[in-house]
Coordinates of C-alpha atoms and ligand atoms in Angstrom, one line a residue:
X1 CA 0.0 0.0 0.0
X2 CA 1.2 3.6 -0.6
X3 CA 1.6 5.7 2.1
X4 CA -0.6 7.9 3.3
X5 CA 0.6 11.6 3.1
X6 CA -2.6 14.3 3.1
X7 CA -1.7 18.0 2.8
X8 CA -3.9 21.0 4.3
X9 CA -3.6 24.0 1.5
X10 CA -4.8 26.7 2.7
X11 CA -4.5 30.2 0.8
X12 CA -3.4 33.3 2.8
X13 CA -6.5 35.1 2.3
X14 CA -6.8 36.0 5.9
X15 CA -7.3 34.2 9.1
X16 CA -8.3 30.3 9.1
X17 CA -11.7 29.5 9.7
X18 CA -12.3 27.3 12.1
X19 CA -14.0 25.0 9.3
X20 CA -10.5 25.1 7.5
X21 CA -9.2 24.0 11.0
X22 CA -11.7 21.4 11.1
X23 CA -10.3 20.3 7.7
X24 CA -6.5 20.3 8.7
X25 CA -7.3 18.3 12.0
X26 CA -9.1 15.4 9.9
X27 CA -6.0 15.4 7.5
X28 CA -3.8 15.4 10.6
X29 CA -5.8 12.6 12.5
X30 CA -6.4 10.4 9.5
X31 CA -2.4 10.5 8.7
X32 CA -1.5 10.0 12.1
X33 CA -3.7 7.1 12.5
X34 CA -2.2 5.3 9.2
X35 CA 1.3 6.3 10.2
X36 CA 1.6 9.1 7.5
X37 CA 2.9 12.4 6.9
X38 CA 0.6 15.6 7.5
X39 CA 1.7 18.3 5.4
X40 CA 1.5 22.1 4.8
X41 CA 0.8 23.8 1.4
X42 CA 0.3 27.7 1.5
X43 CA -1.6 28.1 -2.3
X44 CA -0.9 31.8 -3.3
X45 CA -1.2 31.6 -6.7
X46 CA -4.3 33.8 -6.7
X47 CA -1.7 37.1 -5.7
X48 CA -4.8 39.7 -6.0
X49 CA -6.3 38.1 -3.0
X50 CA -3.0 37.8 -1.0
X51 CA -3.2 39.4 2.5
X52 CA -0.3 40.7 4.4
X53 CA -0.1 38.5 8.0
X54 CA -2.4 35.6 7.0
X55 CA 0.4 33.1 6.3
X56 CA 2.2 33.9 9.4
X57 CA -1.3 33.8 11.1
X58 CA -1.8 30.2 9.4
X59 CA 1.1 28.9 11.3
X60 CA 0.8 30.3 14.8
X61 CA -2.8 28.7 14.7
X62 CA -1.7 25.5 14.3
X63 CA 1.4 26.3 16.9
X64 CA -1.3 27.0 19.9
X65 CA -3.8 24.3 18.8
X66 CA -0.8 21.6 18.5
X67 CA -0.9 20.2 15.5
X68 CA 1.9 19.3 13.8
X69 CA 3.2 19.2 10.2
X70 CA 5.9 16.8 9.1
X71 CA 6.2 18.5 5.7
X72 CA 5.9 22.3 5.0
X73 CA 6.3 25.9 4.8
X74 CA 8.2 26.6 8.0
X75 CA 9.4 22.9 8.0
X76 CA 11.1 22.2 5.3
X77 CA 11.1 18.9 3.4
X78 CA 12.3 16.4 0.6
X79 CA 9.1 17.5 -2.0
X80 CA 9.4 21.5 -1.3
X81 CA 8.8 24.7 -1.6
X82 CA 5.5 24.3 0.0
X83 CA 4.5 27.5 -0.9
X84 CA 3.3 28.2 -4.5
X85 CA 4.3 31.5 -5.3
X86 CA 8.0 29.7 -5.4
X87 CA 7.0 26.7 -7.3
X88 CA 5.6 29.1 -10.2
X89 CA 8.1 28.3 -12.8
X90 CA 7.2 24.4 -13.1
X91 CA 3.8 25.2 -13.9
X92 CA 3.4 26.9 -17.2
X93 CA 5.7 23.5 -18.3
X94 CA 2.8 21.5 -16.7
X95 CA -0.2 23.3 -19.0
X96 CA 2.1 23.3 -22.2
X97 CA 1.7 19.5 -22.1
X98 CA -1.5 19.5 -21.6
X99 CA -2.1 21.4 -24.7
X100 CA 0.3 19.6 -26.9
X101 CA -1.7 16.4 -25.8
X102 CA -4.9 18.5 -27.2
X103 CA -6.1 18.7 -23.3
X104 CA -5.9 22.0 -22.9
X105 CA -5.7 25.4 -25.3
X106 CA -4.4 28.6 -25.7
X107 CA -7.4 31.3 -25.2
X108 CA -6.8 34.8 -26.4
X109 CA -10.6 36.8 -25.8
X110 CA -10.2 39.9 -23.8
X111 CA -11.7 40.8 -20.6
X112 CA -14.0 42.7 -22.5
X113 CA -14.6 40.3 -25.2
X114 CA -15.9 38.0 -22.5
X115 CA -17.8 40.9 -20.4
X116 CA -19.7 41.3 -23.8
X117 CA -20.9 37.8 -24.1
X118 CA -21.8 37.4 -20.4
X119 CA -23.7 40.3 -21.3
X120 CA -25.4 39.3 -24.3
X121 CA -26.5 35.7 -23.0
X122 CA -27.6 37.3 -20.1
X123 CA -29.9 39.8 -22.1
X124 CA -31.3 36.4 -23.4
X125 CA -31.7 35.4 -19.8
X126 CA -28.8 32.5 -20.6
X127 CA -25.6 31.8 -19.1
X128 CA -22.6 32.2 -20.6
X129 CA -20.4 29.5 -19.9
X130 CA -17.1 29.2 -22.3
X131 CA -17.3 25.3 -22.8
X132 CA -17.9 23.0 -25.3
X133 CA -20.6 24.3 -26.9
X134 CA -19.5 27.8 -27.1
X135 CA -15.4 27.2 -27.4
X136 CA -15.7 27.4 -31.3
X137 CA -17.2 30.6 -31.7
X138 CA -14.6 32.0 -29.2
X139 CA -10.7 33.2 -29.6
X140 CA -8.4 30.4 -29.0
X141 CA -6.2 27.5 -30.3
X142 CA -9.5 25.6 -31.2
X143 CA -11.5 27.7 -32.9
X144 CA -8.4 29.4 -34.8
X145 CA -6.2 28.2 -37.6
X146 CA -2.7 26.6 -36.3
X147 CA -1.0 29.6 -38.2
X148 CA -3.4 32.5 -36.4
X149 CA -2.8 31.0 -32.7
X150 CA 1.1 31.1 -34.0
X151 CA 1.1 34.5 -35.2
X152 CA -1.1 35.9 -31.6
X153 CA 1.3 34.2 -29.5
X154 CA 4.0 35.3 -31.3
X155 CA 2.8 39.0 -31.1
X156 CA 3.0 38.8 -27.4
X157 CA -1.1 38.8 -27.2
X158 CA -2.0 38.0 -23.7
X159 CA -3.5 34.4 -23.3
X160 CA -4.9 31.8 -20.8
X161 CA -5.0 28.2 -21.0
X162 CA -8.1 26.3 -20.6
X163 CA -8.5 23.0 -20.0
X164 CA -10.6 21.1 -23.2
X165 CA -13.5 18.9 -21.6
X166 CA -14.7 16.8 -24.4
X167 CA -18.2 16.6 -25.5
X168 CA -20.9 14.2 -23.7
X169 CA -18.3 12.5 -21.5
X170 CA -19.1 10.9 -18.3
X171 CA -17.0 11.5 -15.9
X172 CA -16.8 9.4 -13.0
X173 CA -14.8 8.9 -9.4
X174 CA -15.6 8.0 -5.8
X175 CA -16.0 10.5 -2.6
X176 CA -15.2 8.7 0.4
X177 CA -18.0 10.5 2.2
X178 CA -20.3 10.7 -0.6
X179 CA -20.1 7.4 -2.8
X180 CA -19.9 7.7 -6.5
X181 CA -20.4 10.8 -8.1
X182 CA -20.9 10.7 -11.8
X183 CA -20.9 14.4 -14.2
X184 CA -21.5 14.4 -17.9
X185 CA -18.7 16.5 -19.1
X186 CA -21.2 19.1 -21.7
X187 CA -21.8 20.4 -17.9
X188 CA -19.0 22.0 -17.5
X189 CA -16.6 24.7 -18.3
X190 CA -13.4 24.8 -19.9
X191 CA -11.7 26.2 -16.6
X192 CA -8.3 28.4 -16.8
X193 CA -5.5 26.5 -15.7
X194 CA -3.0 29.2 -16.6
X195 CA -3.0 32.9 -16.4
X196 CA -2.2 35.6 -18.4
X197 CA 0.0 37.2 -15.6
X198 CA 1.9 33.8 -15.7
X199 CA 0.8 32.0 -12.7
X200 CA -1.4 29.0 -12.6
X201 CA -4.8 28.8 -11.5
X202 CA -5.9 27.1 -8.1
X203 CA -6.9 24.0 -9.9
X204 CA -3.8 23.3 -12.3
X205 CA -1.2 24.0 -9.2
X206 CA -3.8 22.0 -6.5
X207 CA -3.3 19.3 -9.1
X208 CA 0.2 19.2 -9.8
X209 CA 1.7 19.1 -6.3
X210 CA -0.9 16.9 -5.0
X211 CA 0.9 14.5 -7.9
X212 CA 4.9 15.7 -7.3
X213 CA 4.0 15.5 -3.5
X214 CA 2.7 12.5 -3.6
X215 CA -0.6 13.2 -2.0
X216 CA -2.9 9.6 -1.3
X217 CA -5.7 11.3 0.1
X218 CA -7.4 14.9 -0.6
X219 CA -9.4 15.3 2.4
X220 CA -11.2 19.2 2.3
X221 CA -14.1 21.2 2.5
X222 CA -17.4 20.3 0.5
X223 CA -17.2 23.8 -1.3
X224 CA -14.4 22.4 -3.4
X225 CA -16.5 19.3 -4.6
X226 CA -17.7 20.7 -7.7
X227 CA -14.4 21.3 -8.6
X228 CA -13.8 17.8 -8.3
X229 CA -14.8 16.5 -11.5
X230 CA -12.2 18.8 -13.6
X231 CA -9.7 17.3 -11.1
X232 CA -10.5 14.0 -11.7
X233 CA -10.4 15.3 -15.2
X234 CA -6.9 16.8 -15.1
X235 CA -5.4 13.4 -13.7
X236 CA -6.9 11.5 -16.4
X237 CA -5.3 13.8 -18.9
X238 CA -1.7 13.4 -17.5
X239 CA -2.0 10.2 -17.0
X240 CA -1.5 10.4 -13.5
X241 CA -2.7 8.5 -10.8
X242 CA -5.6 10.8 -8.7
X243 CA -5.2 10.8 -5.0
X244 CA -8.6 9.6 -3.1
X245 CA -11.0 12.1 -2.4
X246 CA -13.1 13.0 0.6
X247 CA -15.2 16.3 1.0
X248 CA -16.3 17.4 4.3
X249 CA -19.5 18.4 5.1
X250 CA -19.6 22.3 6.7
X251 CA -19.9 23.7 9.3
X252 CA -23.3 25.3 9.8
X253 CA -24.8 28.8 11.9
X254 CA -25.8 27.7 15.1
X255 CA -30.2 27.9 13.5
X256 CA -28.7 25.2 10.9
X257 CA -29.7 27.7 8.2
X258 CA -26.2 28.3 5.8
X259 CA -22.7 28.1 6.4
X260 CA -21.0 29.8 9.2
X261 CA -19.5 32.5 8.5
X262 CA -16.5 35.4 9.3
X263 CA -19.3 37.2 10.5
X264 CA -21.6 35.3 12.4
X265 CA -19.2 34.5 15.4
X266 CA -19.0 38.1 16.7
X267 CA -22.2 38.5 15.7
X268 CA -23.8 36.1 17.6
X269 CA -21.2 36.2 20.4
X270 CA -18.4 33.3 19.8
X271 CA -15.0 33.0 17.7
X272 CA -15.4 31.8 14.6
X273 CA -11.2 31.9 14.0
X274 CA -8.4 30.0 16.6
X275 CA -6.5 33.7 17.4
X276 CA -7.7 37.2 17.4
X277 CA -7.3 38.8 13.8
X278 CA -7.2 42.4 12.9
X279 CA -7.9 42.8 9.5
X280 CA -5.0 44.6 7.9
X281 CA -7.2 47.3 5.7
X282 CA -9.9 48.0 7.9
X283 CA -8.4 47.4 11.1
X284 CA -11.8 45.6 11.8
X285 CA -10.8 43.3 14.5
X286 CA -12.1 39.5 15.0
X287 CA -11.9 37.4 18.5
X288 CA -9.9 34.2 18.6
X289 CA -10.2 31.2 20.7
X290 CA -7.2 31.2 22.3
X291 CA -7.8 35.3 23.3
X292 CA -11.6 34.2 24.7
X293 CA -9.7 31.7 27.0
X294 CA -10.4 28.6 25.2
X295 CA -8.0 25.7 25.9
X296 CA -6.3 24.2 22.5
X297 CA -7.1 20.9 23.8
X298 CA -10.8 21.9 24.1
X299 CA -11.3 23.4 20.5
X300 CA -9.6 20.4 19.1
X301 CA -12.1 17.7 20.9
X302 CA -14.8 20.2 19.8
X303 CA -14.0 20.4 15.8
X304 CA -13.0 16.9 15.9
X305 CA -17.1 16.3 17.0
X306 CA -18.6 18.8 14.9
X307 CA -19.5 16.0 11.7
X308 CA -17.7 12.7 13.5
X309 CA -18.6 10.7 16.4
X310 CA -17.2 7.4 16.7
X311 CA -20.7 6.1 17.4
X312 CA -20.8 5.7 21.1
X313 CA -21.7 8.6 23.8
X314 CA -18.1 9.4 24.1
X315 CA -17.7 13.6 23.7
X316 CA -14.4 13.9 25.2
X317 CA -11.6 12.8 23.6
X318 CA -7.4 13.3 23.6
X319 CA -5.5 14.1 20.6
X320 CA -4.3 10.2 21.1
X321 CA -7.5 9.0 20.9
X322 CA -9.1 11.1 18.3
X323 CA -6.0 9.7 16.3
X324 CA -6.7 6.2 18.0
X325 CA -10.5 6.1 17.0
X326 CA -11.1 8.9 13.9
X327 CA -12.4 6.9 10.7
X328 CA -13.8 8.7 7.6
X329 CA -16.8 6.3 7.5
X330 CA -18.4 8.1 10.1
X331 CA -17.6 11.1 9.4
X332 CA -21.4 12.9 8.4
X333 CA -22.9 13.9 5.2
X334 CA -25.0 16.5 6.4
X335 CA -23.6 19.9 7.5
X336 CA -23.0 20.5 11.3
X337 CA -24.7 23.2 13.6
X338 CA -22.2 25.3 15.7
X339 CA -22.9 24.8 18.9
X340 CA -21.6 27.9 21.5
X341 CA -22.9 26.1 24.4
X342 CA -21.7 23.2 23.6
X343 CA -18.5 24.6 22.8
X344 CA -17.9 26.3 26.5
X345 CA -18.7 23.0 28.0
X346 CA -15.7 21.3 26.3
X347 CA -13.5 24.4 27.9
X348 CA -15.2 23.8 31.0
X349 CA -14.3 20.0 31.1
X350 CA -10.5 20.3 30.3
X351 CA -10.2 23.6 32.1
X352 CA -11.2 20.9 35.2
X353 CA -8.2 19.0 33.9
X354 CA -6.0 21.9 34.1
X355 CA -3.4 21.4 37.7
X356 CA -4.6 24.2 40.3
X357 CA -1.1 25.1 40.5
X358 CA -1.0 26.2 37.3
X359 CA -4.4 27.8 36.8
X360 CA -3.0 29.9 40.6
X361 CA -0.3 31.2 38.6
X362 CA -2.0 32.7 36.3
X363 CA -4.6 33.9 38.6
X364 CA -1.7 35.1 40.8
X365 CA -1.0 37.3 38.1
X366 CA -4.0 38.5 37.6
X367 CA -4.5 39.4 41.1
X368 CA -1.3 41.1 41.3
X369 CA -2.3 43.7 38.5
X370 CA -5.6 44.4 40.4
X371 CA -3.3 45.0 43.4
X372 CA -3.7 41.9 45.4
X373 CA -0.9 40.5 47.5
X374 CA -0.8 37.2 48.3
X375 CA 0.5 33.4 47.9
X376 CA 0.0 31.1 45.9
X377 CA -0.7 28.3 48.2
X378 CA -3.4 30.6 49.1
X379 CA -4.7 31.2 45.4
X380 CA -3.9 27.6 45.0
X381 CA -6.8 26.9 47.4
X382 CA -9.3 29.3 46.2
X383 CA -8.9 27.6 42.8
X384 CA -9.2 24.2 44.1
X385 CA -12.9 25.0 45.4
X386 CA -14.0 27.6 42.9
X387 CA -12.8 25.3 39.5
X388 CA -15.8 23.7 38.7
X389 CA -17.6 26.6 38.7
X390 CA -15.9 28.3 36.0
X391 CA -15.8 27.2 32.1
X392 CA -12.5 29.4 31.4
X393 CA -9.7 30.8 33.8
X394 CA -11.1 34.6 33.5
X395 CA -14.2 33.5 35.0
X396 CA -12.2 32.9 38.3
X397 CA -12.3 36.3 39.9
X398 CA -16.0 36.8 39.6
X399 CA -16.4 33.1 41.3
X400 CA -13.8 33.8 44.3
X401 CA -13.1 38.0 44.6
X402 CA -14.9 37.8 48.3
X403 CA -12.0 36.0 48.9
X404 CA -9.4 39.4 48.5
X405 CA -12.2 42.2 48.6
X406 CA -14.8 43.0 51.7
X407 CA -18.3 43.6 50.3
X408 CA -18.7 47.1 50.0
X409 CA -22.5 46.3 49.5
X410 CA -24.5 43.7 50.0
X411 CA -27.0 42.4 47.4
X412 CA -30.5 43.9 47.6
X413 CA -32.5 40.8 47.2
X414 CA -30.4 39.2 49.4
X415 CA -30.6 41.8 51.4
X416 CA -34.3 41.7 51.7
X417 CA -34.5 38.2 52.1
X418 CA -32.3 37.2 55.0
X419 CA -31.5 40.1 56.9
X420 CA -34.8 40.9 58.8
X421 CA -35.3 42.8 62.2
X422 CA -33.1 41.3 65.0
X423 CA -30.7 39.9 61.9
X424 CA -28.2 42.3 63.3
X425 CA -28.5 41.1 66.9
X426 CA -28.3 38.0 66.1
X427 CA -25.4 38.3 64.3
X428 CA -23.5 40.1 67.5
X429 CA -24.3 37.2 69.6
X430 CA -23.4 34.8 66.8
X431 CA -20.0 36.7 66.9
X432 CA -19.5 37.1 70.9
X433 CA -19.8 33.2 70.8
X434 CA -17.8 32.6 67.6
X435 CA -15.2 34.9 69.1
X436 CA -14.3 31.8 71.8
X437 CA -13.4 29.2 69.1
X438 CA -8.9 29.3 69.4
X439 CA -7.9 30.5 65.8
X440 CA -6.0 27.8 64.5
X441 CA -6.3 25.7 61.1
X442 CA -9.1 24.2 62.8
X443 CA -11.7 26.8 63.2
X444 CA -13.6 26.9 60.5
X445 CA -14.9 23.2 61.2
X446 CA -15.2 24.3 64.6
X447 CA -17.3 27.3 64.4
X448 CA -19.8 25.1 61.9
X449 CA -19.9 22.9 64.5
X450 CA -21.2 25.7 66.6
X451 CA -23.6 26.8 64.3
X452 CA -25.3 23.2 63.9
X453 CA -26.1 23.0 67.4
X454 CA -26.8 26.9 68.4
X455 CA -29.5 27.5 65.6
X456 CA -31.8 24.2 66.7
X457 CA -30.9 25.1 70.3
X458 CA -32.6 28.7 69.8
X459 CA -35.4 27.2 67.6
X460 CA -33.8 29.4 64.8
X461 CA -33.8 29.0 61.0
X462 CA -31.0 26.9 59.6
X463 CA -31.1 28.5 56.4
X464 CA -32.0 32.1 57.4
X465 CA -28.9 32.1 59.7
X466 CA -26.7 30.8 57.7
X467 CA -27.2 32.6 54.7
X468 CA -27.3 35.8 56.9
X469 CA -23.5 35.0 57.6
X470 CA -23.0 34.4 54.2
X471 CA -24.0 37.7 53.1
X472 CA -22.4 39.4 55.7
X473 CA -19.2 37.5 54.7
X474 CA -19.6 37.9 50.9
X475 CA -21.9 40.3 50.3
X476 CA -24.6 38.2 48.2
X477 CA -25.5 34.0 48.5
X478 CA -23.0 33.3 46.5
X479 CA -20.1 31.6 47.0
X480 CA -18.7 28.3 48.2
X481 CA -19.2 26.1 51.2
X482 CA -19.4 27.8 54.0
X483 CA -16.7 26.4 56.2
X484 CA -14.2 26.6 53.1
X485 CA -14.8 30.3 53.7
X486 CA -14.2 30.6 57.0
X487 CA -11.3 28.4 56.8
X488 CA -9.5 30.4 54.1
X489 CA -10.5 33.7 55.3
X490 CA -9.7 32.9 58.6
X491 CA -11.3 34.0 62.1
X492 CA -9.9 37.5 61.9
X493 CA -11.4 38.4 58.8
X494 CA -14.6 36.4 59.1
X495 CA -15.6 37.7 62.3
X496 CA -14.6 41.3 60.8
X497 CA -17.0 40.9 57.7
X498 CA -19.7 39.6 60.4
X499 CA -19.2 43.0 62.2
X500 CA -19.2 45.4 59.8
X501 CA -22.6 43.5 58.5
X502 CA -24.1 44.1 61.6
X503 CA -23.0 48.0 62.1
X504 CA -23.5 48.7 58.6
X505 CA -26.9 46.9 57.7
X506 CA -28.4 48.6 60.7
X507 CA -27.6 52.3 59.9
Ligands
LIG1 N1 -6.3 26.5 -1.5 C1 -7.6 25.8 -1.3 C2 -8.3 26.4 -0.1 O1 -8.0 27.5 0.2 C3 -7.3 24.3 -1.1 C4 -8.4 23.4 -1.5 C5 -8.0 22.0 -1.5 O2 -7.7 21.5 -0.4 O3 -7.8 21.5 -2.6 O4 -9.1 25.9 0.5

């Protein structure tokens, strides 16, 4: 068997779409899985669409995510460049043969020439489509005398080359996802290969280092499936050997109803690209996964699930295992909904994952530009208990700030709800006796203790009470178990909060 090698070809058009990350994570997973290489292709033949940053941007996303290419631009290899823009002079070598095999021609209409008859099939309500039925009324190689097509080129007239699909042809290959797909070749038009600024098109380049790179396996994005048959087309005609295909299914808006799009993440509140982007023209600027606090990990097991499952329950899944278990049989037909919700529970699960000593560094740092002192054992602990509250690591300090700042208010509904007449008097007794617990590690267990027996014992309400203190101590009924409180804010500071509660409340 050959080996697998699969390629992800992005064009620097501007950031990577998570879809197009999607694409490059099936390549990568399906390689990995058959022991083959993964490799990176930048395609900028199309240089009027180039944009400053994008190529750079390409590889820092796949840097974060993790991802790595064996072959490529940045990496090097035995079957490079990997970028197109340096391969250009193979190229025009590439469509020569095709036309000397009488698979491809020389095409000399104007701009203008062709504006007109887009124009004048349109005022017939037609398309214009320059193919086999049209090609011989047209200026090129076919249509022209040997000696004419001679004398143009020789003249230095600007000229294409188009591929030739013959008449009434069927043309016939399998899609991994999508079975056998069968086009009659009347269907479709004579696409440029080769352009009159000297660079191939998309197709004739896609096709040519697929073949010198030894591509088994084209694995890419559904759009690109009706390009497939000219493809299919241009192996046949150099008598190559076409790579399999697979076309994934998209990624849909989170109502199901088109693709998802640039615009619809910041729109609708989510990233739709792995890093922040500013666009380089309009200085528009798009969020990024990895800027929203999203873990690589957790936008890899997300993509990976957006169009596969491996047909169990399972939702979270390594890297190892995704390679372990991925198989293009299951991968869907249909399109797949973004899901945002569904997205922050993946962060929430391996943020769980993340060590609390790590996740305390950072926090550490975040409390020291707010102008918090303190340790990190201490942060350490407050991450421990406040973790599986939060879905990312910036959702920390609103789960744990009682823990560095005294309420400077308390809730009103909160407010309203547990601190009634007496409240306050209560509370001083509460204090008085909580006062006579020793203050050492132990206290917090001990003065919950206390509480357990002295609310029963004066017939009072468990809940009442103890939210009371909570407020007092946090300023709202939020917050973690109680004693955890007491315990890391120690007696000092609780029965401090407690007071000022009492004082302040009752003014
Ligand atoms: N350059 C194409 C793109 O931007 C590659 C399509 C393919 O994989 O053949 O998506």
């Amino acid at each position: 068997m050959t080996k697998v090698r699969v390629r992800f070809a992005p064009s620097p058009t501007g950031p990577l779409h998570i879809g197009g990350v999607r694409t490059a994570l099936y390549n990568y997973l399906f390689a990995k899985q058959m022991g083959g290489d993964f490799l990176l292709r930048i395609e900028d033949t199309d240089q009027t669409r180039f944009v400053p940053g994008a190529e750079e941007y390409i590889i820092e996303s796949f840097k974060w995510l993790g991802l790595k290419f064996d072959e490529g631009v940045g990496i090097g290899g035995e079957y490079g460049p990997y970028k197109q823009s340096e391969r250009k002079a193979m190229y025009k070598d590439y469509a020569l043969e095709l036309v000397n095999k009488g698979k491809a021609y020389y095409a000399f209409d104007t701009a203008e020439e062709l504006a007109q008859k887009r124009a004048e099939a349109e005022a017939e309500k037609k398309n214009f489509q320059y193919d086999c039925h049209t090609r011989q009324s047209l200026k090129n190689s076919l249509a022209l005398s040997e000696q004419e097509t001679q004398e143009l080129i020789n003249s230095g007239a600007p000229f294409v080359i188009r591929f030739k699909f013959e008449e009434n042809e069927q043309i016939e290959f399998d899609d991994l996802i999508r079975g056998h797909i069968s086009v009659n070749s009347s269907l479709l038009d004579d696409k440029v290969l080769y352009k009159s600024d000297g660079m191939p098109t998309y197709h004739l380049a896609n096709i040519v280092d697929d073949h010198l790179m030894l591509i088994s396996h084209v694995i890419r994005g559904e759009e690109w499936l009706p390009s497939c048959p000219l493809h299919v087309s241009l192996y046949k005609a150099f008598e190559w050997e076409a790579p399999k295909f697979a076309h994934l299914p998209l990624i849909l808006k989170p109502d199901g109803k088109g693709k998802l799009s640039k615009r619809d993440g910041d729109r609708l509140g989510f990233p739709v690209f792995p890093l922040e982007w500013q666009d380089p023209k309009s200085n528009e600027i798009s969020s990024g996964y990895r800027e929203s606090g999203y873990l690589p990990e957790a936008v890899i097991n997300m993509l990976a699930l957006l169009g596969w499952n491996d047909g169990t329950e399972q939702e979270l899944f390594s890297l190892q295992e995704l390679v372990d278990k991925f198989s293009i049989e299951r991968i869907s037909k249909h399109g797949a909904k973004f899901d945002m919700e569904k997205a922050k529970w993946f962060n929430h699960q391996y943020l769980q994952n993340v060590p609390n000593r790590v996740l305390a560094e950072e926090y550490l740092k975040e409390l020291n530009a707010k102008g918090y002192n303190t340790n990190i054992e201490f942060v350490e602990s407050i991450v421990a208990l406040v973790k599986e509250r939060c879905s990312f690591a910036k959702e920390l300090w609103d789960n744990s700030d009682y823990f560095f700042v005294r309420p400077s208010e308390y809730a009103e509904k909160a407010l309203k709800k547990r601190w009634k007449e007496g409240t306050s008097q209560r509370m001083n007794d509460i204090i008085d006796n909580l006062s006579k617990i020793e203050d050492n590690k132990e206290w917090g267990e001990k003065a919950e203790e206390f509480l357990m027996e002295y609310i029963p014992k004066n017939e009072l309400n468990m809940g009442q009470i103890m939210n009371s203190i909570r407020l007092a101590i946090v300023g709202d009924t939020k917050g973690v178990n109680m004693v955890e409180i007491f315990k890391l804010l120690g007696k000092q500071e609780s029965l401090e909060r407690m007071k000022i509660a009492s004082e302040k409340i009752n003014l």
